[in-house]
Amino acid sequence: MYFSVAGIKGMFLANKKIDNQVKTFITYNKGRDWRLLQAPDTDLRGDPVHCLLPYCSLHLHLKVSENPYTSGIIASKDTAPSIIVASGNIGSELSDTDISMFVSSDAGNTWRQIFEEEHSVLYLDQGGVLVAMKHTSLPIRHLWLSFDEGRSWSKYSFTSIPLFVDGVLGEPGEETLIMTVFGHFSHRSEWQLVKVDYKSIFDRRCAEEDYRPWQLHSQGEACIMGAKRIYKKRKSERKCMQGKYAGAMESKPCVCTEADFDCDYGYERHSNGQCLPAFWFNPSSLSKDCSLGQSYLNSTGYRKVVSNNCTDGVREQYTAKPQKCPGKAPRGLRIVTADGKLTAEQGHNVTLMVQLEEGDVQRTLIQVDFGDGIAVSYVNLSSMEDGIKHVYQNVGIFRVTVQVDNSLGSDSAVLYLHVTCPLEHVHLSLPFVTTKNKEVNATAVLWPSQVGTLTYVWWYGNNTEPLITLEGSISFRFTSEGMNTITVQVSAGNAILQDTKTIAVYEEFRSLRLSFSPNLDDYNPDIPEWRRDIGRVIKKSLVEATGVPGQHILVAVLPGLPTTAELFVLPYKDPVGENKRSADDLEQISELLIHKLNQNSVHFELKPGVQVLVHAAHLTAAPLVDLTPTHSGSAMLMLLSVVFVGLAVFVIYKFKRKIPGINAYAQMQNEKEQEMISPVSHSESRPSVPQTELRRPGQLIDEKVESQLIGK
């Protein structure tokens, strides 16, 4: 924390932490040199103060009040440049206890204690009058005035009734002697404003003989910021009104000395006082913008303190000298993006910056290859100050190379730039239902499909740690029955999108593909919300037509046209795990559903006057059986032969019959819809479907499924 002293250019007070102790320092040359504050010789009662530098010094609180009606903990005024009033303590470090008020009337060279408690101090009459008011939570009726820069104080009453003071404000104006006190007489009373006018204290204006000259100095050194300044101050024994501030009487420049110079950029002051290059700085790098035959200013390691007015002396010795630019081969070549990132967006401008640490930038050939079949050349670096703009039309990782050549050598640099396009949508494609211990494939379908470098984060089952891949599909197995949630998060640049689906896992289930009367296609917008709503309607129709409990039916309307759906007959189990349906029960439920579909008993009203029939679509072979080693190969072959013969006979005699459809919708609590595409042509014949022709889960999972993006 620091405080700029008003009225004195380059003078600052600062608190610095050294060895876990906060100490107050002062500078007169904008921080070039700092020293501790000398404590007062005596305290308020006149007793000597034993305080030896650097072990003991004066420390000040440098906070300025945010309340405009209080003067703050430290104060100075440009019309009274020599007077500084602040609160602080004497000791080895700054403390929040034993706080007293101190004043300096010679710009920080010496200090005096004026109060043993904190006070607000106001400057009146250009600093000719100091007004102090105690910081207290109790009501007061007195204040203190000083006409001799804080050397002596007189007590005055400003109200007959004690006042809780909230703030003090001086009236604007060069010759003001009026102050306003804000407060209240009690905690329940309204605000009171007490205006105090001190004009009656003075009987005349100050004349020339009432002033004396005062020279600004730092511990006896009269040259401050390269000049000697003499001010006009009122004699402490004269009690007259100053009026308008005249400023400094005289200012003369000083001869430049080493104290007027600070270390230049890249240089550090060593223990011997010299400014030498820092370990990270290369002085020769200053010539990188030079072209052969030109000149540049070569730093001596010093620069004059800003606003310093010194002349002659060592100024010529410490001032940077013009020097001819040496011819140098290119070195330290870099190519970066303007924003410092390694990514760019497809179809948008990316700005590339070429940076050269050394070399003749005016006589240098620069060749840039963007890695996409386009390259450009420049004759000098100055033509590239605003960067090189380029638009990539495709996504991918591009190798951007830059080659710099001049008559003395060459240099090259490479940047691997990842060009992406915004990822708009992620759809997780996987089966609705699967069997226990069966391998399941999950695929993340993206829109657009080409977005650049991606990272996939998979969460499934009860795993507490995700699986991270660079591929958009994985395979896994579930070892127990139930509902399982799978989530995929796709990271593309700064964007992360995700999709979550639920999959049902059973030891055994039945499935059937459904179709509908053609009029349903006329109202199919092919969006997830519509498919979700129609699925609910179809399931309700199935339950009403068959009386089968809804827990046994899972329906998923598939995307695309013509409209199709997948019906799953599930072995529902009650919450306590009892009364689970057997394979025979599933066969009975399936037979009932097919019977109702064949009788055209399953239908629903899409809108007034629009009736939609549900039919059974094409079928696969017999139900799934357990292919364990206990089953012989000949028995399996015989079973399959019987199935195919029965199917052939059925087709010959029943090919003219139409297949009524059944539909089911997945009510698995997931907010998004799982989508599968298995096109079915309305031109196919719809034979009557016996119970034995329902698809088993193994056949459903092994069937090749095409995935389509939601809403595409």
XYZ file of C-alpha atoms in Angstrom:
712
model
C 0.000 0.000 0.000
C 1.320 3.452 -0.870
C 0.340 7.108 -0.509
C 1.232 9.921 -2.896
C 2.054 13.133 -1.020
C 0.083 16.019 -2.516
C 2.009 19.022 -3.823
C 5.450 17.304 -4.069
C 6.248 15.535 -7.312
C 7.884 12.115 -6.879
C 7.286 11.829 -3.118
C 5.575 8.658 -1.852
C 5.024 6.793 1.408
C 4.705 3.000 1.214
C 4.226 0.051 3.554
C 6.376 -2.970 2.723
C 6.470 -6.407 4.331
C 9.990 -7.469 5.321
C 10.587 -10.661 7.309
C 6.867 -10.820 8.201
C 6.966 -7.258 9.516
C 5.205 -4.334 7.833
C 7.323 -1.186 7.823
C 6.770 2.312 6.406
C 9.245 3.767 3.883
C 9.514 7.141 2.153
C 10.930 8.123 -1.268
C 11.564 11.511 -2.892
C 12.512 10.249 -6.376
C 9.585 8.028 -7.450
C 10.851 4.901 -5.758
C 14.446 4.992 -6.891
C 15.586 5.182 -3.231
C 13.637 4.331 -0.077
C 14.351 4.893 3.611
C 12.605 4.358 6.947
C 10.890 7.210 8.816
C 12.781 8.729 11.727
C 10.658 8.579 14.895
C 10.054 11.816 16.924
C 12.676 12.725 19.464
C 10.069 13.263 22.221
C 6.528 12.134 22.889
C 3.455 14.280 23.524
C 4.491 14.935 27.156
C 8.021 15.912 26.201
C 9.685 12.704 27.373
C 12.522 11.431 25.145
C 11.744 8.610 22.697
C 14.457 5.959 22.425
C 14.146 4.648 18.880
C 17.241 3.732 16.855
C 17.150 3.081 13.092
C 16.861 0.573 11.500
C 15.604 -1.470 14.462
C 12.964 1.073 15.412
C 11.171 3.692 13.319
C 7.855 5.459 12.755
C 5.176 3.473 10.920
C 2.019 4.994 9.442
C -1.396 3.721 8.371
C -1.743 4.725 4.730
C -5.464 4.163 4.269
C -7.465 6.959 2.678
C -11.074 7.173 3.817
C -13.786 6.094 1.371
C -16.242 8.316 3.233
C -16.199 11.834 1.678
C -17.202 13.323 5.035
C -14.130 12.078 6.885
C -10.526 13.060 6.229
C -9.069 9.524 6.425
C -6.165 8.144 8.454
C -3.501 10.027 6.423
C -3.901 13.432 4.778
C -1.932 15.980 2.769
C -2.862 18.983 0.619
C -1.243 20.408 -2.489
C -1.615 23.977 -1.130
C 0.313 22.911 1.998
C 3.028 20.663 0.476
C 5.145 20.421 3.596
C 2.391 19.256 6.003
C 1.512 15.568 6.369
C -0.845 14.286 9.096
C -1.239 10.550 9.739
C -1.970 7.945 12.394
C 0.601 5.309 13.303
C 2.932 3.943 15.935
C 6.601 3.817 16.926
C 8.359 0.478 17.039
C 9.793 -2.327 14.927
C 6.677 -2.726 12.750
C 3.246 -1.294 11.963
C 0.664 -2.146 14.599
C -3.083 -1.719 15.104
C -2.587 -0.983 18.800
C -1.139 2.042 20.604
C -2.089 4.280 17.679
C -1.250 7.988 17.915
C -1.471 10.969 15.558
C 1.704 12.415 14.014
C 2.438 15.472 11.893
C 5.371 16.506 9.694
C 5.769 20.156 8.682
C 8.938 19.610 6.602
C 7.688 17.021 4.049
C 8.451 13.865 6.038
C 11.959 14.637 7.257
C 10.944 14.979 10.914
C 7.748 14.065 12.787
C 5.951 15.184 15.954
C 3.298 13.426 18.028
C 0.148 15.565 18.329
C -2.530 13.245 19.838
C -2.525 9.908 21.628
C -5.782 8.845 19.949
C -7.017 8.864 16.365
C -8.446 12.135 15.068
C -9.869 13.385 11.794
C -7.824 16.339 10.544
C -9.111 19.004 8.134
C -7.032 21.628 6.259
C -8.451 25.178 6.221
C -7.014 28.436 4.821
C -4.647 26.624 2.414
C -3.293 24.575 5.312
C -2.748 27.627 7.503
C -5.308 26.195 9.946
C -5.537 22.538 10.983
C -8.807 21.343 12.545
C -8.770 18.054 14.501
C -11.810 16.134 15.738
C -11.561 12.993 17.850
C -12.587 9.577 16.465
C -15.067 8.321 19.062
C -18.455 6.649 19.306
C -19.415 9.060 22.108
C -21.002 12.485 21.560
C -18.557 15.436 21.610
C -18.837 19.220 21.623
C -15.210 20.310 21.241
C -12.595 20.383 18.482
C -8.946 21.427 18.256
C -7.328 24.151 16.137
C -3.670 24.700 15.246
C -2.323 27.841 13.527
C 1.361 26.796 13.594
C 1.434 23.540 11.533
C 0.485 21.318 14.484
C 3.048 22.566 17.006
C 0.356 23.781 19.424
C -3.397 23.168 19.643
C -6.303 25.183 21.089
C -9.602 23.715 22.236
C -12.854 25.225 20.889
C -16.520 24.401 21.464
C -18.606 24.098 18.261
C -21.993 23.158 19.813
C -23.723 23.610 23.142
C -25.239 20.094 22.999
C -22.889 17.103 22.568
C -23.131 15.682 19.053
C -22.542 12.194 17.649
C -20.220 13.170 14.782
C -20.574 11.282 11.479
C -18.276 13.436 9.370
C -16.615 16.781 8.713
C -16.514 18.646 5.405
C -14.644 21.789 4.413
C -16.405 24.343 2.227
C -14.934 24.691 -1.290
C -13.008 27.822 -2.184
C -9.481 29.185 -1.963
C -10.128 31.437 0.990
C -12.626 29.294 2.888
C -12.587 29.232 6.684
C -15.901 27.409 6.964
C -16.413 23.763 7.895
C -19.579 21.712 8.300
C -20.022 18.990 10.933
C -22.572 16.214 10.262
C -24.114 14.227 13.103
C -27.087 13.654 15.399
C -27.835 14.512 18.999
C -29.191 11.028 19.799
C -29.607 7.718 18.055
C -33.266 8.522 17.415
C -32.863 12.099 16.249
C -32.513 13.329 12.674
C -29.254 14.463 11.125
C -27.876 17.776 12.353
C -25.605 20.101 10.352
C -23.386 22.454 12.327
C -21.583 25.106 10.263
C -18.442 26.586 11.864
C -16.962 29.844 10.496
C -13.445 30.786 11.686
C -13.149 34.158 9.956
C -13.677 36.021 13.211
C -10.471 34.491 14.603
C -8.347 36.499 12.159
C -8.266 40.289 12.257
C -6.253 40.765 9.022
C -4.827 39.216 5.883
C -1.234 38.088 5.747
C 1.291 40.523 4.282
C 4.642 39.775 2.650
C 6.523 40.182 5.904
C 4.360 37.429 7.479
C 6.052 34.761 5.298
C 9.418 33.088 5.279
C 11.137 30.962 2.595
C 11.259 27.177 3.064
C 13.332 24.839 0.900
C 12.163 21.319 0.142
C 14.824 18.750 0.999
C 15.451 15.099 1.846
C 17.669 14.740 4.893
C 19.489 17.922 3.888
C 19.683 17.085 0.147
C 18.100 20.068 -1.611
C 17.886 18.547 -5.104
C 14.591 16.691 -5.284
C 13.643 15.214 -8.667
C 16.451 17.190 -10.311
C 15.438 20.621 -8.992
C 15.755 22.880 -5.964
C 12.358 24.203 -4.881
C 11.792 27.015 -2.396
C 8.291 27.576 -1.003
C 6.738 30.469 0.888
C 5.410 29.561 4.340
C 3.640 31.675 6.930
C 5.663 32.355 10.044
C 4.352 30.234 12.902
C 3.981 33.195 15.280
C 1.852 35.230 12.831
C -1.930 34.762 13.120
C -3.251 36.068 9.831
C -5.431 34.702 7.007
C -3.400 33.455 4.020
C -5.985 33.531 1.252
C -4.857 32.506 -2.229
C -2.011 29.966 -2.535
C 1.026 31.304 -4.415
C 2.859 27.994 -5.059
C 6.629 27.617 -5.119
C 8.603 30.862 -4.943
C 11.553 29.508 -6.907
C 12.603 26.348 -8.784
C 16.077 25.751 -10.239
C 17.354 22.642 -12.058
C 20.177 20.651 -10.499
C 23.194 19.056 -12.120
C 22.452 15.403 -12.903
C 23.998 12.798 -10.631
C 23.744 9.023 -10.448
C 20.846 9.461 -7.970
C 18.692 10.947 -10.760
C 18.845 7.730 -12.777
C 17.172 4.379 -12.278
C 17.973 1.023 -13.891
C 16.618 0.621 -17.424
C 14.359 -2.246 -18.495
C 16.156 -5.572 -18.202
C 18.791 -4.260 -15.758
C 19.058 -4.714 -12.002
C 20.914 -2.679 -9.386
C 23.646 -4.703 -7.711
C 25.206 -4.237 -4.282
C 27.875 -1.925 -5.725
C 25.144 0.412 -7.011
C 25.677 -0.404 -10.689
C 22.850 -1.413 -13.046
C 23.773 -4.695 -14.754
C 21.752 -6.946 -17.113
C 19.370 -9.366 -15.406
C 19.967 -13.083 -15.961
C 16.961 -13.309 -18.327
C 17.789 -10.246 -20.408
C 19.910 -10.111 -23.554
C 20.995 -6.508 -24.287
C 21.706 -7.316 -27.938
C 18.032 -8.197 -28.452
C 17.285 -4.471 -28.598
C 18.591 -4.393 -32.141
C 16.084 -6.901 -33.561
C 14.067 -4.154 -35.297
C 17.137 -2.672 -36.896
C 17.943 -2.971 -40.564
C 21.496 -2.879 -41.825
C 22.542 0.754 -42.347
C 20.093 2.129 -39.776
C 20.783 2.975 -36.124
C 19.128 2.393 -32.765
C 19.485 3.675 -29.190
C 21.726 1.318 -27.252
C 20.907 1.479 -23.529
C 23.650 2.136 -21.020
C 21.593 0.291 -18.399
C 20.264 3.538 -16.912
C 17.309 5.828 -17.551
C 16.455 9.139 -15.983
C 13.633 9.010 -13.456
C 10.393 10.141 -15.073
C 9.658 13.878 -14.517
C 13.180 14.480 -13.244
C 14.373 17.953 -14.309
C 18.147 17.664 -13.834
C 20.506 18.880 -16.553
C 24.152 18.281 -17.600
C 26.350 16.373 -15.143
C 26.298 12.613 -15.849
C 23.266 12.844 -18.105
C 25.323 12.338 -21.258
C 27.155 9.398 -19.694
C 23.961 7.585 -18.656
C 21.817 8.443 -21.693
C 21.298 5.768 -24.376
C 23.645 6.190 -27.345
C 22.768 5.852 -31.037
C 24.477 2.843 -32.592
C 24.605 1.355 -36.069
C 22.428 -1.690 -36.508
C 24.561 -4.821 -36.917
C 23.680 -7.350 -39.560
C 22.466 -10.561 -37.911
C 21.141 -13.882 -39.053
C 17.562 -14.703 -38.026
C 17.347 -16.308 -34.580
C 14.603 -17.071 -32.090
C 11.789 -17.417 -34.654
C 8.323 -18.248 -33.299
C 4.853 -18.496 -34.791
C 1.806 -18.238 -32.505
C -1.844 -17.319 -32.758
C -2.846 -13.799 -31.738
C -4.859 -15.108 -28.779
C -2.172 -17.601 -27.751
C -4.426 -20.631 -28.360
C -3.648 -23.723 -30.415
C -7.170 -23.952 -31.830
C -9.072 -22.177 -34.603
C -12.627 -22.402 -35.874
C -13.450 -23.678 -39.309
C -14.554 -20.922 -41.689
C -13.368 -18.105 -39.423
C -10.269 -15.913 -39.529
C -7.325 -17.022 -37.435
C -4.530 -14.472 -36.909
C -0.982 -15.822 -36.817
C 1.868 -13.769 -35.365
C 5.479 -14.252 -36.504
C 8.015 -13.229 -33.843
C 11.762 -12.930 -34.378
C 14.200 -12.429 -31.503
C 17.135 -11.350 -33.672
C 17.715 -10.551 -37.316
C 17.348 -7.861 -39.947
C 13.586 -7.506 -40.173
C 13.739 -5.076 -43.126
C 15.796 -7.342 -45.389
C 14.268 -10.686 -44.566
C 12.177 -13.045 -46.709
C 9.377 -14.764 -44.805
C 7.513 -17.799 -46.166
C 4.463 -19.157 -44.356
C 2.848 -22.505 -45.238
C -0.578 -22.919 -43.589
C -0.557 -26.685 -44.042
C -3.748 -26.781 -46.116
C -2.121 -26.330 -49.511
C -1.892 -22.528 -49.234
C 1.359 -20.590 -48.678
C 2.281 -16.880 -48.691
C 5.531 -14.875 -48.767
C 6.521 -11.496 -47.310
C 9.599 -9.378 -47.946
C 9.960 -8.060 -44.357
C 8.512 -8.537 -40.894
C 7.226 -4.979 -40.615
C 4.497 -5.823 -43.140
C 3.261 -8.497 -40.725
C 2.939 -6.382 -37.582
C -0.837 -6.859 -37.492
C -0.506 -10.604 -38.020
C -1.336 -12.946 -40.890
C -5.024 -13.773 -41.297
C -6.102 -17.088 -42.768
C -9.353 -19.062 -43.056
C -9.342 -22.859 -42.872
C -12.151 -24.511 -44.819
C -11.696 -27.982 -43.320
C -11.280 -29.373 -39.824
C -8.171 -31.229 -38.736
C -4.681 -30.727 -37.328
C -2.576 -28.552 -39.625
C 1.200 -28.170 -39.576
C 1.890 -24.446 -40.017
C 5.514 -23.715 -40.903
C 7.375 -20.419 -41.266
C 10.805 -19.979 -42.866
C 12.845 -16.759 -42.485
C 15.897 -16.046 -44.648
C 18.335 -13.179 -45.029
C 21.825 -12.854 -46.446
C 23.398 -14.080 -43.188
C 21.306 -17.169 -42.474
C 17.861 -18.631 -41.901
C 15.554 -19.954 -39.194
C 12.278 -21.895 -39.115
C 9.426 -22.611 -36.715
C 6.401 -24.929 -36.640
C 2.919 -24.587 -35.145
C 0.459 -27.501 -34.954
C -2.963 -25.875 -35.221
C -6.170 -27.723 -34.370
C -9.025 -26.483 -36.579
C -12.473 -27.404 -35.301
C -16.088 -26.531 -35.907
C -18.663 -26.110 -33.123
C -20.218 -29.349 -31.913
C -23.978 -28.784 -31.986
C -25.496 -32.073 -30.903
C -24.563 -35.468 -29.435
C -26.825 -38.517 -29.723
C -26.023 -41.747 -27.872
C -27.094 -44.768 -29.925
C -27.522 -48.151 -28.197
C -30.182 -50.918 -27.883
C -33.289 -50.341 -25.828
C -33.106 -53.783 -24.217
C -30.321 -56.342 -23.921
C -29.683 -59.679 -22.267
C -27.461 -60.256 -19.285
C -23.774 -60.919 -20.113
C -24.334 -59.984 -23.755
C -21.894 -57.544 -25.361
C -23.507 -54.160 -26.025
C -22.199 -51.549 -28.446
C -22.728 -47.849 -27.669
C -21.981 -45.197 -30.279
C -21.894 -41.389 -29.978
C -23.401 -39.877 -33.143
C -22.318 -36.249 -33.677
C -23.704 -33.321 -35.591
C -21.831 -32.172 -37.538
C -19.966 -35.427 -37.980
C -16.539 -33.769 -38.542
C -15.637 -31.360 -35.733
C -11.932 -32.004 -35.198
C -10.110 -33.600 -32.289
C -12.528 -35.037 -29.713
C -12.356 -36.739 -26.338
C -15.113 -39.098 -25.188
C -15.890 -39.663 -21.505
C -18.144 -42.669 -20.786
C -20.081 -43.373 -17.585
C -22.075 -46.610 -17.341
C -23.338 -49.071 -14.780
C -22.117 -48.502 -11.243
C -18.627 -47.400 -12.286
C -17.273 -44.607 -10.121
C -14.541 -43.717 -12.608
C -15.242 -42.831 -16.252
C -13.775 -44.501 -19.314
C -11.979 -41.955 -21.510
C -11.468 -42.747 -25.194
C -10.604 -41.057 -28.465
C -13.085 -43.230 -30.340
C -16.821 -42.605 -30.502
C -17.941 -46.136 -29.641
C -17.340 -48.701 -26.890
C -18.497 -52.216 -25.988
C -19.453 -53.492 -22.552
C -21.530 -56.155 -20.730
C -24.046 -56.054 -17.876
C -23.896 -58.925 -15.392
C -27.180 -58.266 -13.593
C -30.751 -57.470 -14.521
C -32.273 -54.030 -14.158
C -32.252 -50.539 -15.624
C -28.833 -49.063 -16.359
C -27.916 -45.478 -17.275
C -25.194 -44.730 -19.805
C -23.818 -41.211 -20.300
C -21.323 -39.987 -22.867
C -19.651 -36.575 -22.667
C -17.917 -35.276 -25.790
C -15.250 -32.613 -25.358
C -14.608 -30.468 -28.448
C -12.354 -27.488 -27.787
C -13.931 -25.414 -25.003
C -17.347 -27.057 -25.415
C -18.583 -30.206 -23.686
C -21.875 -31.831 -24.748
C -23.453 -34.981 -23.385
C -26.303 -37.424 -23.895
C -27.738 -39.956 -21.469
C -29.743 -43.093 -22.237
C -31.211 -45.952 -20.216
C -30.991 -49.615 -21.236
C -33.034 -52.482 -19.755
C -31.149 -55.713 -18.974
C -33.025 -59.046 -18.704
C -32.167 -62.720 -18.931
C -34.887 -63.171 -21.565
C -37.418 -61.037 -23.467
C -39.432 -61.009 -26.707
C -39.505 -58.384 -29.448
C -41.600 -57.614 -32.508
C -41.309 -54.990 -35.222
C -44.507 -52.968 -35.721
C -45.920 -50.971 -38.621
C -48.928 -48.699 -38.959
C -51.589 -47.733 -41.423
C -50.136 -45.343 -44.046
C -52.117 -42.319 -42.859
C -49.821 -42.042 -39.807
C -46.905 -41.042 -42.061
C -48.800 -37.929 -43.141
C -48.601 -36.608 -39.577
C -45.070 -37.778 -38.691
C -42.691 -34.759 -38.318
C -39.854 -37.167 -37.429
C -38.858 -35.434 -34.196
C -38.147 -37.032 -30.795
C -41.011 -35.289 -28.997
C -43.603 -36.604 -31.456
C -42.226 -40.140 -31.294
C -42.272 -40.005 -27.499
C -45.907 -38.889 -27.379
C -47.089 -41.385 -30.020
C -45.295 -44.154 -28.129
C -47.384 -43.414 -25.043
C -50.587 -43.517 -27.087
C -49.664 -46.842 -28.721
C -48.796 -48.450 -25.407
C -52.102 -47.322 -23.939
C -53.928 -48.857 -26.901
C -52.090 -52.174 -26.447
C -52.904 -52.310 -22.733
C -56.587 -51.540 -23.365
C -56.895 -54.089 -26.178
C -55.124 -56.970 -24.417
C -55.393 -56.329 -20.704
C -51.665 -56.993 -20.369
C -50.141 -54.951 -17.505
C -48.105 -52.014 -18.722
C -45.011 -53.245 -16.860
C -44.643 -56.032 -19.433
C -44.641 -53.731 -22.452
C -41.868 -51.495 -23.730
C -42.502 -49.520 -26.945
C -40.036 -47.419 -28.942
C -41.129 -45.526 -32.060
C -38.185 -45.461 -34.446
C -37.032 -42.434 -36.461
C -37.516 -42.171 -40.186
C -40.278 -42.960 -42.642
C -42.310 -45.077 -43.041
C -43.231 -45.027 -39.365
C -42.173 -48.171 -37.496
C -41.754 -49.190 -33.889
C -40.220 -51.903 -31.762
C -42.281 -53.840 -29.210
C -40.558 -55.550 -26.287
C -42.296 -58.057 -24.013
C -40.461 -57.981 -20.693
C -40.358 -60.328 -17.684
C -41.644 -57.818 -15.140
C -40.582 -58.420 -11.549
C -42.269 -56.729 -8.585
C -40.195 -54.483 -6.256
C -39.520 -57.265 -3.725
C -38.098 -59.486 -6.461
C -40.901 -62.080 -6.416
C -43.498 -63.258 -8.942
C -41.103 -62.884 -11.858
C -42.592 -64.041 -15.136
C -41.152 -67.213 -16.660
C -40.388 -67.903 -20.310
C -43.786 -69.630 -20.657
C -45.502 -66.520 -19.300
C -43.739 -64.382 -21.896
C -44.921 -66.786 -24.607
C -48.514 -66.471 -23.403
C -48.336 -62.662 -23.326
C -46.777 -62.632 -26.794
C -49.469 -64.949 -28.159
C -52.175 -62.683 -26.755
C -50.611 -59.564 -28.259
C -50.225 -61.176 -31.686
C -53.786 -62.462 -31.581
C -55.152 -58.969 -30.954
C -52.934 -57.496 -33.660
C -54.129 -60.065 -36.195
C -57.721 -59.178 -35.379
C -57.030 -55.443 -36.019
C -58.035 -54.816 -32.417
C -55.195 -52.392 -31.684
C -55.854 -48.889 -32.983
C -55.915 -45.305 -31.770
C -57.321 -41.964 -32.811
C -54.579 -39.584 -33.879
C -56.999 -36.664 -34.229
C -60.759 -36.389 -34.785
C -61.584 -38.498 -37.836
C -58.087 -40.035 -38.176
C -57.903 -43.666 -37.004
C -54.540 -45.473 -37.077
C -54.227 -49.278 -37.061
C -51.233 -51.055 -35.524
C -49.886 -54.141 -37.336
C -47.155 -56.685 -36.821
C -44.358 -56.151 -39.365
C -41.705 -58.582 -40.657
C -40.488 -61.162 -38.165
C -37.398 -63.177 -37.347
C -37.236 -66.849 -36.470
C -37.938 -68.741 -33.263
C -37.370 -67.469 -29.711
C -33.940 -67.356 -28.153
C -32.742 -70.520 -26.471
C -29.900 -70.990 -24.050
C -26.895 -72.145 -26.077
C -24.903 -73.711 -23.279
C -22.556 -76.683 -23.719
C -25.303 -79.017 -22.352
C -27.184 -78.710 -25.657
C -25.892 -81.010 -28.352
C -25.239 -79.792 -31.896
C -27.654 -82.307 -33.412
C -30.497 -81.174 -31.157
C -29.922 -77.581 -32.116
C -29.825 -78.486 -35.819
C -33.079 -80.409 -35.504
C -34.755 -77.488 -33.729
C -33.714 -75.004 -36.412
C -34.914 -77.385 -39.175
C -38.360 -77.653 -37.601
C -38.569 -73.874 -37.310
C -37.712 -73.220 -40.951
C -40.068 -75.941 -42.258
C -42.908 -74.540 -40.165
C -42.201 -71.028 -41.374
C -42.218 -72.196 -45.049
C -45.584 -73.937 -44.652
C -46.996 -70.913 -42.898
C -45.947 -68.543 -45.690
C -47.403 -70.815 -48.427
C -50.844 -71.008 -46.857
C -51.097 -67.636 -45.157
C -49.262 -65.200 -47.453
C -52.421 -63.245 -48.283
C -53.244 -62.363 -44.720
C -52.234 -58.942 -43.449
C -50.136 -58.447 -40.363
C -51.667 -56.256 -37.701
C -48.985 -54.260 -35.846
C -48.189 -53.674 -32.252
C -46.230 -50.795 -30.885
C -44.644 -50.030 -27.608
C -42.931 -47.034 -26.108
C -40.082 -46.989 -23.631
C -41.071 -45.477 -20.323
C -37.691 -45.651 -18.650
C -37.594 -42.248 -16.920
C -34.954 -40.924 -19.333
C -35.706 -37.480 -20.699
C -34.149 -38.217 -24.099
C -35.302 -40.842 -26.557
C -33.224 -43.763 -27.652
C -33.351 -44.098 -31.389
C -32.824 -47.015 -33.731
C -33.496 -47.202 -37.459
C -34.651 -50.389 -39.100
C -36.482 -49.409 -42.288
C -39.613 -51.357 -43.127
C -41.303 -51.070 -46.479
C -45.083 -50.731 -46.567
C -45.018 -52.805 -49.745
C -44.122 -55.941 -47.727
C -46.861 -58.478 -47.198
C -48.055 -58.786 -43.624
C -48.591 -62.476 -42.763
C -50.321 -63.596 -39.587
C -47.802 -63.805 -36.787
C -47.784 -66.878 -34.566
C -46.243 -66.625 -31.085
C -43.241 -68.711 -32.071
C -42.114 -66.096 -34.600
C -41.340 -63.325 -32.089
C -37.649 -62.289 -32.031
C -35.522 -63.265 -29.091
C -32.955 -60.761 -27.585
C -29.937 -62.441 -29.117
C -31.366 -62.023 -32.578
C -32.351 -58.401 -31.886
C -28.894 -57.427 -30.684
C -27.074 -59.254 -33.462
C -29.195 -57.536 -36.097
C -27.344 -54.648 -37.764
C -28.882 -51.384 -36.594
C -28.508 -48.078 -38.372
C -28.291 -44.947 -36.135
C -29.773 -41.605 -37.104
C -29.253 -38.263 -35.372
C -32.195 -36.788 -33.486
C -33.884 -34.022 -35.393
C -31.660 -34.402 -38.478
